[in-house]
CSV table of C-alpha atoms in Angstrom, one decimal:
chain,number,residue,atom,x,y,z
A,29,UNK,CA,-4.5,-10.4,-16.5
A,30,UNK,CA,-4.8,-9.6,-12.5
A,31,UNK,CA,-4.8,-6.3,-11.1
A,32,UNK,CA,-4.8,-5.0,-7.4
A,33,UNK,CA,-4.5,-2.0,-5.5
A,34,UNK,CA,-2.9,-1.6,-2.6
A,35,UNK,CA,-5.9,0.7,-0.1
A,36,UNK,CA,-5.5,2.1,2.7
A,37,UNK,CA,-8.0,2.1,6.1
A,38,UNK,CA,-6.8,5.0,7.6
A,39,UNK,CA,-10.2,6.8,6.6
A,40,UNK,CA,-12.2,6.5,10.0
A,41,UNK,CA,-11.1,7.6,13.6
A,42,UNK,CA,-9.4,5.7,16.2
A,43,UNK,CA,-8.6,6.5,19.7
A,44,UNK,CA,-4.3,6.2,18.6
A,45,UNK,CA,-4.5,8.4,16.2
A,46,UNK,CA,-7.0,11.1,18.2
A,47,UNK,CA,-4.4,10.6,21.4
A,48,UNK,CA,-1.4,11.4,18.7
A,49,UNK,CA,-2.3,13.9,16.1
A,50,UNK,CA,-5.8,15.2,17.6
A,51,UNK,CA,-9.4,14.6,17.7
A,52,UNK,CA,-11.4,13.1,14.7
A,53,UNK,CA,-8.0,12.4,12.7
A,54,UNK,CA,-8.2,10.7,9.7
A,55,UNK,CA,-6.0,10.9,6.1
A,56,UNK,CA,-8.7,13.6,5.3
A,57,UNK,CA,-7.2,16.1,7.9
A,58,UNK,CA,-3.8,16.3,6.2
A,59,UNK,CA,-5.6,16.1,2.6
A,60,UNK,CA,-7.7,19.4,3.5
A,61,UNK,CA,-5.1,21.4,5.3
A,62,UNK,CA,-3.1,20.9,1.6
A,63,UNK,CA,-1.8,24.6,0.1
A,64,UNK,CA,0.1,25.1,-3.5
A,65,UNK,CA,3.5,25.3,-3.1
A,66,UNK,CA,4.3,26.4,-6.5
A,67,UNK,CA,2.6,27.7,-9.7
A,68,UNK,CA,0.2,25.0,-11.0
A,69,UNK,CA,1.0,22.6,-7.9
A,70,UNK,CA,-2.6,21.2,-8.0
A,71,UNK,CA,-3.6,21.2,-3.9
A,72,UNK,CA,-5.6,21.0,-2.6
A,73,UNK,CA,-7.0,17.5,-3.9
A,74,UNK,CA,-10.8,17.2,-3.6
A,75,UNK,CA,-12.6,13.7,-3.7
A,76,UNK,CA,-15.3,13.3,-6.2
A,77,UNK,CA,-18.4,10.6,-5.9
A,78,UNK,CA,-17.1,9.6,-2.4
A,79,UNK,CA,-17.0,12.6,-1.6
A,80,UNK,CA,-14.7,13.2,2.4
A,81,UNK,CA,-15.8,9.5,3.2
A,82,UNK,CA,-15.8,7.1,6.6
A,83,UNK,CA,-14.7,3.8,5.8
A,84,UNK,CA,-16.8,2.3,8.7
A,85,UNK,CA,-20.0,3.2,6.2
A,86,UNK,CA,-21.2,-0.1,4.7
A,87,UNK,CA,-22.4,2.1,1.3
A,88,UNK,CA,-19.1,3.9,0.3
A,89,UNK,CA,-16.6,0.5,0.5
A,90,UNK,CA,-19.8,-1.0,-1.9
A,91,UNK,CA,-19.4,2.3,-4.3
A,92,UNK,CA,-15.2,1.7,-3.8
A,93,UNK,CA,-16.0,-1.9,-5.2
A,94,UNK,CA,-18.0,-0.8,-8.0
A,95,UNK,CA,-15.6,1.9,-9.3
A,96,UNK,CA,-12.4,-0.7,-8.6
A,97,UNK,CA,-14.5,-2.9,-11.1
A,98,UNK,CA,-14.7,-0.2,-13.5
A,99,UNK,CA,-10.9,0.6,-13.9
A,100,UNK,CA,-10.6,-3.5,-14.0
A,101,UNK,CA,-9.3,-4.2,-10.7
A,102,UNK,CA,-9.6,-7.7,-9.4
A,103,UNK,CA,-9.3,-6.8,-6.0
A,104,UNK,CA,-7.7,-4.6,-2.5
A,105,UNK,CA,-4.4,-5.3,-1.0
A,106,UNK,CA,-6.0,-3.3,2.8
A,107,UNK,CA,-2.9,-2.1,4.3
A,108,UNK,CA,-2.7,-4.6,7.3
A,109,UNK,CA,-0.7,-3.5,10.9
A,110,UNK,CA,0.2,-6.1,13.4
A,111,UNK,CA,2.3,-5.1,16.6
A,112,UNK,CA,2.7,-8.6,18.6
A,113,UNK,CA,-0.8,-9.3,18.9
A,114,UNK,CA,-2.1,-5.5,18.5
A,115,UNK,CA,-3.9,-4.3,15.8
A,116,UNK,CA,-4.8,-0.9,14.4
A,117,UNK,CA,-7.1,0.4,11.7
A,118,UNK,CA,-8.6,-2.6,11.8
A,119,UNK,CA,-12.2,-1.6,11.1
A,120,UNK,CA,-12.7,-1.7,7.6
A,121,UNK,CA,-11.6,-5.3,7.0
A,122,UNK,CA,-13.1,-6.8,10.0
A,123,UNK,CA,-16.5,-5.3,9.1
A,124,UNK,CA,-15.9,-6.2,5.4
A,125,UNK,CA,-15.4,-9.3,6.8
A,126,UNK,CA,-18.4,-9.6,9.1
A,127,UNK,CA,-21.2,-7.9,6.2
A,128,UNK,CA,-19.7,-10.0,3.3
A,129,UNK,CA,-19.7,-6.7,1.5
A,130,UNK,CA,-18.5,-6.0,-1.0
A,131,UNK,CA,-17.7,-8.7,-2.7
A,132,UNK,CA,-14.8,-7.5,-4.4
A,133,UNK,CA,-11.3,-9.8,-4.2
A,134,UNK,CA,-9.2,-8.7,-1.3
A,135,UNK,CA,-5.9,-9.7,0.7
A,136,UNK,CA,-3.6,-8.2,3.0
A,137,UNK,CA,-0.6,-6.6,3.0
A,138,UNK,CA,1.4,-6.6,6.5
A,139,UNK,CA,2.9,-3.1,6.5
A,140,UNK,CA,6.2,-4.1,9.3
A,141,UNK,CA,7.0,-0.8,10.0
A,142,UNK,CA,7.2,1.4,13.5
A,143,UNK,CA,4.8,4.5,13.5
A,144,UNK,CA,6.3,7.4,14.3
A,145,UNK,CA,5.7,11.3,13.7
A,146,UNK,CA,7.8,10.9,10.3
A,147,UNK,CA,5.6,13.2,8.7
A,148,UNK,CA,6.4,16.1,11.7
A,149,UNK,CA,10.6,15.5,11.2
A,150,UNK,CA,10.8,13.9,14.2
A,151,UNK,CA,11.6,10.2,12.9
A,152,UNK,CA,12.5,9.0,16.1
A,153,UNK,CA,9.7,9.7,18.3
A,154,UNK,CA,8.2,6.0,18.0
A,155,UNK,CA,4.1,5.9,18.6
A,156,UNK,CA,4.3,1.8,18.4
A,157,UNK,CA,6.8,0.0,17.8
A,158,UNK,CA,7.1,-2.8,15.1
A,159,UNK,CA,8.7,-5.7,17.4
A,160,UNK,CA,8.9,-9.6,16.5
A,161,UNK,CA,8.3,-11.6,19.5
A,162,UNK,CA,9.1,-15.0,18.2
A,163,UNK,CA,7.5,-18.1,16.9
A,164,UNK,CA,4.5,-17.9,19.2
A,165,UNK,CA,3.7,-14.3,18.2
A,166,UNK,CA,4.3,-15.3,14.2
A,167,UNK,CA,1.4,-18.3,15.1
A,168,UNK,CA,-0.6,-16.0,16.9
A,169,UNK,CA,-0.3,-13.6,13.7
A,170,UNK,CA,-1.7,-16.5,11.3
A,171,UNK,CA,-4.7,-17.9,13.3
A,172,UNK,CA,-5.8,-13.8,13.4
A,173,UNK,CA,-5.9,-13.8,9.6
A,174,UNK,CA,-7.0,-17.3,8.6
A,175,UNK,CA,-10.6,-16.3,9.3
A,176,UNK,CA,-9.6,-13.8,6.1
A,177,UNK,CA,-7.8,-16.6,4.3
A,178,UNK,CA,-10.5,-18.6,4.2
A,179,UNK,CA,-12.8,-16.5,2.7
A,180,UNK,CA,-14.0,-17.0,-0.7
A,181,UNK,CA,-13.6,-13.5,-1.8
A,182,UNK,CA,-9.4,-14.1,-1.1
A,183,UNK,CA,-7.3,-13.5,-3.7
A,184,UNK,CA,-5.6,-16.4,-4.2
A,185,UNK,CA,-2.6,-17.0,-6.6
A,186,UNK,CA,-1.8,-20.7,-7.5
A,187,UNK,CA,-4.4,-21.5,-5.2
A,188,UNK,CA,-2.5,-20.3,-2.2
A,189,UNK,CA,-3.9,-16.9,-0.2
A,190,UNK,CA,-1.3,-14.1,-1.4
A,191,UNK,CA,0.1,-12.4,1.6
A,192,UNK,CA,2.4,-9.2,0.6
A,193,UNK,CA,5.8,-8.5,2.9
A,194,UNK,CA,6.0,-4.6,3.2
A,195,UNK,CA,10.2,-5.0,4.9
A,196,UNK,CA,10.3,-9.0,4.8
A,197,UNK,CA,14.5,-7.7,5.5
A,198,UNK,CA,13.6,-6.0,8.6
A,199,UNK,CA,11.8,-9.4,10.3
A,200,UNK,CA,14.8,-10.9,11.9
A,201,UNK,CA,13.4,-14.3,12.3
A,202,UNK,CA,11.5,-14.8,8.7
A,203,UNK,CA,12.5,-18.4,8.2
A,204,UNK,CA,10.4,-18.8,12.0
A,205,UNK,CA,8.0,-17.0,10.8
A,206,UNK,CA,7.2,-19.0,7.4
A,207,UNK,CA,7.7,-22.5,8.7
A,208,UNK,CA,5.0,-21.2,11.4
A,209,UNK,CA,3.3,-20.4,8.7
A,210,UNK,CA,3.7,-23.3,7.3
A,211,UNK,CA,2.9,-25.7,9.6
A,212,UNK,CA,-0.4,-23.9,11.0
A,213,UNK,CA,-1.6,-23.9,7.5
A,214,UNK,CA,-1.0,-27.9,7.5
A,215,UNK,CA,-2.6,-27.9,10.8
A,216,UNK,CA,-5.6,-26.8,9.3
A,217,UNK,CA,-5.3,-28.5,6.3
A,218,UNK,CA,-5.4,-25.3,3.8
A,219,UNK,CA,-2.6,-24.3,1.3
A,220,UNK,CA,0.7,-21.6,3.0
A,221,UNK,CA,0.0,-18.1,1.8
A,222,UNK,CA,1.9,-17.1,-1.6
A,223,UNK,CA,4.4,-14.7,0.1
A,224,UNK,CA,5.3,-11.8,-2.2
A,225,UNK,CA,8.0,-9.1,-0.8
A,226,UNK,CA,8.7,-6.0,-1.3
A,227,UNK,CA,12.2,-5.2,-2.5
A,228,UNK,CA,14.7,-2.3,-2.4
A,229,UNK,CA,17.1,-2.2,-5.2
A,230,UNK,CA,18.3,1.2,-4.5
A,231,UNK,CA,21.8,0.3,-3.4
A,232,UNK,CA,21.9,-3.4,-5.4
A,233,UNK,CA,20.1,-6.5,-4.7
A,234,UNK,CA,18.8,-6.3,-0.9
A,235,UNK,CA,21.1,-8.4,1.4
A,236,UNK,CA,18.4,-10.6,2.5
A,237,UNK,CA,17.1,-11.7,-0.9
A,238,UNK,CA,19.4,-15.1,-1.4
A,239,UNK,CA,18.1,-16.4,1.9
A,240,UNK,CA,14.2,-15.5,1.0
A,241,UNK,CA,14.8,-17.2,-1.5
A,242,UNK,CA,13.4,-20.4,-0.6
A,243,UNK,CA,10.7,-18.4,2.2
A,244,UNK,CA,9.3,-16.1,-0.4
A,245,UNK,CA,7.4,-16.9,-3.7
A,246,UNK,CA,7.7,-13.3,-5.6
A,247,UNK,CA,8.9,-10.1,-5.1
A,248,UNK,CA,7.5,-6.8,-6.5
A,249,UNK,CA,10.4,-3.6,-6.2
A,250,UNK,CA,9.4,-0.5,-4.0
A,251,UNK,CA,12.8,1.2,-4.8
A,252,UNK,CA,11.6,4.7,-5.7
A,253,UNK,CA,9.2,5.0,-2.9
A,254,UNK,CA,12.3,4.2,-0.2
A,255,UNK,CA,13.9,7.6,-2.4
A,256,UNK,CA,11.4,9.7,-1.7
A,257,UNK,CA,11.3,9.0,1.8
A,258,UNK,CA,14.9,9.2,2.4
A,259,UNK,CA,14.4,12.5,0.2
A,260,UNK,CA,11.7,14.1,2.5
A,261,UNK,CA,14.3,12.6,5.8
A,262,UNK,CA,17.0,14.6,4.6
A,263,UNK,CA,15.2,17.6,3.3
A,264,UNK,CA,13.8,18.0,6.7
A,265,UNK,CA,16.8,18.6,8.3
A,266,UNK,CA,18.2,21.4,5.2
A,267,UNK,CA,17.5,25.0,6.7
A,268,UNK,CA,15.6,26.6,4.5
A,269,UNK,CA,13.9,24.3,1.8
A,270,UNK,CA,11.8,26.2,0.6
A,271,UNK,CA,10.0,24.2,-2.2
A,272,UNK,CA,8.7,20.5,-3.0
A,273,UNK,CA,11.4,18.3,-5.2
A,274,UNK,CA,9.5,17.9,-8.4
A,275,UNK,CA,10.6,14.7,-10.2
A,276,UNK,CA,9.2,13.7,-13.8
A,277,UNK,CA,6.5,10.8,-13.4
A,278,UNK,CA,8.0,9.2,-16.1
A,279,UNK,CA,11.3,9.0,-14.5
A,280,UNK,CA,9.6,7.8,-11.3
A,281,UNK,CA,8.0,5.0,-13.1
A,282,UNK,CA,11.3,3.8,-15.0
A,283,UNK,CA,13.3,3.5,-11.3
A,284,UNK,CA,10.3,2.5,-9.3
A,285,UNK,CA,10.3,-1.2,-10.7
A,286,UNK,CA,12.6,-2.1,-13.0
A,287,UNK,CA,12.7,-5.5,-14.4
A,288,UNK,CA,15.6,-7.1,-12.7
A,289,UNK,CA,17.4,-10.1,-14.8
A,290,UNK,CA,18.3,-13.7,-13.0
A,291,UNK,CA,16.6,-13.1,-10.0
A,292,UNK,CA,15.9,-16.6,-8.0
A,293,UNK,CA,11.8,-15.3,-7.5
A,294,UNK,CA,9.3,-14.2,-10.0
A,295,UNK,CA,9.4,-10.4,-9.8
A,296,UNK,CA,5.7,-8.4,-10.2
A,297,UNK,CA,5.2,-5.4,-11.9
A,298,UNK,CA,4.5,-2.3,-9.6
A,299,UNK,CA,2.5,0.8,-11.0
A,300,UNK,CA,3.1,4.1,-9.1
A,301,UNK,CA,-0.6,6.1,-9.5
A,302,UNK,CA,0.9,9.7,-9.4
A,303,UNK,CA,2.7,11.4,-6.4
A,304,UNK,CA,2.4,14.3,-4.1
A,305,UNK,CA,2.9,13.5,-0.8
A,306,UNK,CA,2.9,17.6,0.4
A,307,UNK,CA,0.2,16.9,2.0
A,308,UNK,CA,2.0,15.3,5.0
A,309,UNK,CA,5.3,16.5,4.6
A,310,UNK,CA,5.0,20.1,3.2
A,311,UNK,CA,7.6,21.6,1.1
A,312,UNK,CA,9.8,18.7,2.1
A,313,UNK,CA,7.3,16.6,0.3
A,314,UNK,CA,8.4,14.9,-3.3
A,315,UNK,CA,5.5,15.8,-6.5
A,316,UNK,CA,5.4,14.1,-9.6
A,317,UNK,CA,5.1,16.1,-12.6
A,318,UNK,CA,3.7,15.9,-15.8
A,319,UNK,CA,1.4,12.7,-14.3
A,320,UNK,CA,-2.0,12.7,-16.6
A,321,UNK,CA,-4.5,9.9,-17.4
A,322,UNK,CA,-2.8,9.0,-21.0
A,323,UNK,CA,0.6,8.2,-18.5
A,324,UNK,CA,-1.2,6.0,-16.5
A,325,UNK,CA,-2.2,4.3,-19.6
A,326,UNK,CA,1.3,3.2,-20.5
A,327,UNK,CA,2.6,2.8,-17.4
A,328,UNK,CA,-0.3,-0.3,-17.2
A,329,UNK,CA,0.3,-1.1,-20.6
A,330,UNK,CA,3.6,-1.4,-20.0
A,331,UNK,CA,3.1,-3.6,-16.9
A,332,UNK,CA,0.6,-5.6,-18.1
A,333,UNK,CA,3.3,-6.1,-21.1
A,334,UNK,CA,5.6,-7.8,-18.1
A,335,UNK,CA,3.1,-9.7,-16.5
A,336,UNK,CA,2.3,-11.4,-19.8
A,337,UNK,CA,5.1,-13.2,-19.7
A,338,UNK,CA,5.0,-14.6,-15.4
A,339,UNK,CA,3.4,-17.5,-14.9
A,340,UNK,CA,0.8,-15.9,-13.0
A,341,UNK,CA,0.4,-12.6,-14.7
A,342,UNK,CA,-0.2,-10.2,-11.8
A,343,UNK,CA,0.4,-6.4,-11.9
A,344,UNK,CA,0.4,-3.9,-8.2
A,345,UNK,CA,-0.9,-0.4,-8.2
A,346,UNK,CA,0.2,1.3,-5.7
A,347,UNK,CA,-2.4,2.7,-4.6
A,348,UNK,CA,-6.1,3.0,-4.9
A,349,UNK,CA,-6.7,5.8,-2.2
A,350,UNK,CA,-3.5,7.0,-0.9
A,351,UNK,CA,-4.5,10.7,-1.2
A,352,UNK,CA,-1.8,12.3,1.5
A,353,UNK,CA,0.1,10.6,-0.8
A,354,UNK,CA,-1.0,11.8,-4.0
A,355,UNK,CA,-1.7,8.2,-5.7
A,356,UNK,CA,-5.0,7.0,-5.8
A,357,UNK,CA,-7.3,5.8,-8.6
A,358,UNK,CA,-10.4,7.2,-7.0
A,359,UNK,CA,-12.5,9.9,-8.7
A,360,UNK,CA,-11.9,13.5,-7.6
A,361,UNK,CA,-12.9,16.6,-8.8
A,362,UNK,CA,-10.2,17.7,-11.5
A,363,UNK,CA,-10.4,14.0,-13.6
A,364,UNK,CA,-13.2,12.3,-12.5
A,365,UNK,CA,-13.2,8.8,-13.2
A,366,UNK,CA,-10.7,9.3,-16.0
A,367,UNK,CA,-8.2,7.3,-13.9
A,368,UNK,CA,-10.3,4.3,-14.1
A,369,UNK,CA,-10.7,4.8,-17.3
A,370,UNK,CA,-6.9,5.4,-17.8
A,371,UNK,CA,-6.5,1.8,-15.8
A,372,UNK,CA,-9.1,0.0,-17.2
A,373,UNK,CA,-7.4,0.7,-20.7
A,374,UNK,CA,-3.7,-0.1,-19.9
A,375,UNK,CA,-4.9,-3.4,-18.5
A,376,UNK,CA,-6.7,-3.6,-21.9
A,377,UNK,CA,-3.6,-3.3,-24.3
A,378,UNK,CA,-2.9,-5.8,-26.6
C-alpha cells in the first residue's frame, strides 16, 4: 500500500505575496491571527516539534520527512504553480532538489488555478492569472519539471513519474498538452508522466471526463472540497453570517470521494485530514466536527480497503500541512503525533 500527502510550500516569504497581503506573509500569518468562533471551536492551532517553521531551512523539511515516515507515508505531492513560464513558491522543491534532502518520495501536483484574494470576498480581483499559452508553453512546462522527473526519489507509478491535474477541465487545450507531453518524454527517451486528475462529481460526472479519457490515467474526486468553497463564496455575500457552517467529518468523508461505478479510469481514494479553514475565511469558513485521531483511522482503513483492490493500490491525503486549512498530519500542540499514529494505523488494517 502507497500513501501521499498532498504539502503545501507556502511556508517562506516571497516578494508576491509581501506586495499582496504584506510583509513577511506566509500560511503562518492567517494560522496566528485564528479566534474561536464558537464554544469549543479549537483556534487557534499551534504547531508542535516544527514549531512556526521556514521551509527554506534544510533541517525542518528533514524532520517533515522523518515524521511523514512515521505515519507511513511514502512520499509529498508539493503543491506546484505554473503561470506560462512563471513560477511561485518555488523554493522548497528547487532546494530539495538541489541538497538531495530529504530523501523522502516526492511529485508534483500542478495546482491550475488563478490567485486571487478569495480568502478577502473579493473573488474577482485576480493577483496572476492561470492562462494556457499553447503547445510551446505546455513544452516549456515539461522540460522545467523533467529535472524533477528524473530524479530517483520520484514517485513513480507503473514506472511512469505521477503528475496530479488540480482542474485538468479548466485547460482548454489538454489533448496539446499531453501529446506535448508525450512526445518530449520520447524525445528524451523516459516514460510520459502517469496523469491523475482531479474530479468534481458534485453535479454528475464532470463534462470533460469521456474525452480525458484516453489523456488521463486515474482520477481521484475533490467533490467536497469544491462545496466548501462554493459554501464560503456564497456565505460571503449573506449579511450577517455570523457563525462557521459546521459539517460532521464523517459526512465530509462519505461525499468527498465516493467510489464511483463504471468509470473508463481507475479512480484513487482521497482522505480529507480534518477541516477548518476559519483561518482564512472567518465565520464564512466551513469546520469539521467531531474529527479525532480514531476517525482518521477508519477513514485510512477505509481507503486503504479501496485501494486493495486497483491495480496500483495508491491512497491521497489531502493534506500533510495545510494548516489555514485545518488538515494536516503534522504534530501540534493539542494531539501530538497522534495523527501519525492515527495514519500509520489505517494504512495498517488488515
Amino acid at each position: 500500500m502507497r500513501a501521499l500527502a498532498y504539502y503545501l510550500p507556502q511556508f517562506h516569504p516571497i516578494p508576491e505575496n509581501d506586495r499582496w497581503w504584506g510583509d513577511g506573509f506566509t500560511e503562518w500569518t492567517s494560522v496566528r491571527a485564528a479566534e474561536p468562533l464558537f464554544r469549543g471551536h479549537r483556534q487557534p492551532r499551534v504547531p508542535g516539534d516544527l514549531g512556526y517553521y521556514d521551509l527554506r531551512d534544510d533541517r525542518v523539511r528533514d524532520r517533515q520527512a522523518e515524521l511523514a515516515q512515521e505515519a507511513g507515508i511514502e512520499g509529498f505531492a508539493y503543491w506546484h504553480y505554473w503561470f506560462s513560464g512563471r513560477r511561485l513558491l518555488e523554493a522548497p522543491s528547487e532546494r530539495m532538489l538541489a541538497t538531495g534532502r530529504p530523501g523522502l518520495g516526492f511529485c508534483f501536483a500542478w495546482a491550475n488555478i488563478s490567485w486571487s484574494r478569495a480568502w478577502t470576498g473579493a473573488d474577482r480581483q485576480v493577483l496572476v492569472a492561470q492562462e494556457y499559452p499553447g503547445a510551446d508553453d505546455h513544452r516549456r512546462h515539461y522540460r522545467a519539471l523533467q529535472r524533477a522527473f528524473d530524479d530517483d526519489r520520484y514517485v513513480r507509478v507503473d514506472g511512469r513519474p505521477l503528475f496530479l491535474l488540480f482542474r485538468p477541465g479548466e485547460i482548454p487545450d489538454l489533448a496539446t498538452m499531453v501529446e506535448v507531453w508525450r512526445e518530449e518524454a520520447d524525445r528524451a527517451g523516459e516514460p510520459p508522466p502517469y496523469l491523475v486528475g482531479e474530479a468534481d462529481f458534485t453535479n454528475g460526472p464532470p463534462a470533460w471526463l469521456p474525452a480525458a479519457s484516453t489523456l488521463l490515467d486515474g482520477i481521484v474526486e475533490y467533490s467536497w472540497i469544491r462545496a466548501i468553497g462554493r459554501v464560503n463564496r456564497v456565505r460571503r455575500k449573506l449579511p450577517g453570517a455570523g457563525r462557521p457552517v459546521r459539517v460532521p467529518y464523517d459526512r465530509m468523508i462519505e461525499r468527498l470521494s465516493v467510489r464511483r461505478d463504471g468509470l473508463s479510469l481507475p479512480q484513487y481514494p482521497l482522505v480529507l485530514t480534518g477541516w477548518d479553514n476559519t483561518p482564512r475565511y472567518q465565520r464564512a469558513g466551513v469546520v469539521s466536527e467531531g474529527y479525532a485521531p480514531e476517525r482518521l483511522t477508519a477513514a485510512v482503513a477505509a481507503a486503504r480497503a479501496w485501494a486493495t483492490s486497483l491495480e496500483h493500490p495508491l491512497v491521497i491525503l489531502k493534506s500533510w500541512n495545510e494548516w489555514s486549512e485545518g488538515n494536516m498530519l503534522e504534530p501540534d500542540e493539542t494531539f501530538g503525533h497522534r495523527w501519525l499514529a492515527a495514519c500509520r494505523e489505517g494504512l495498517a488494517a488488515a
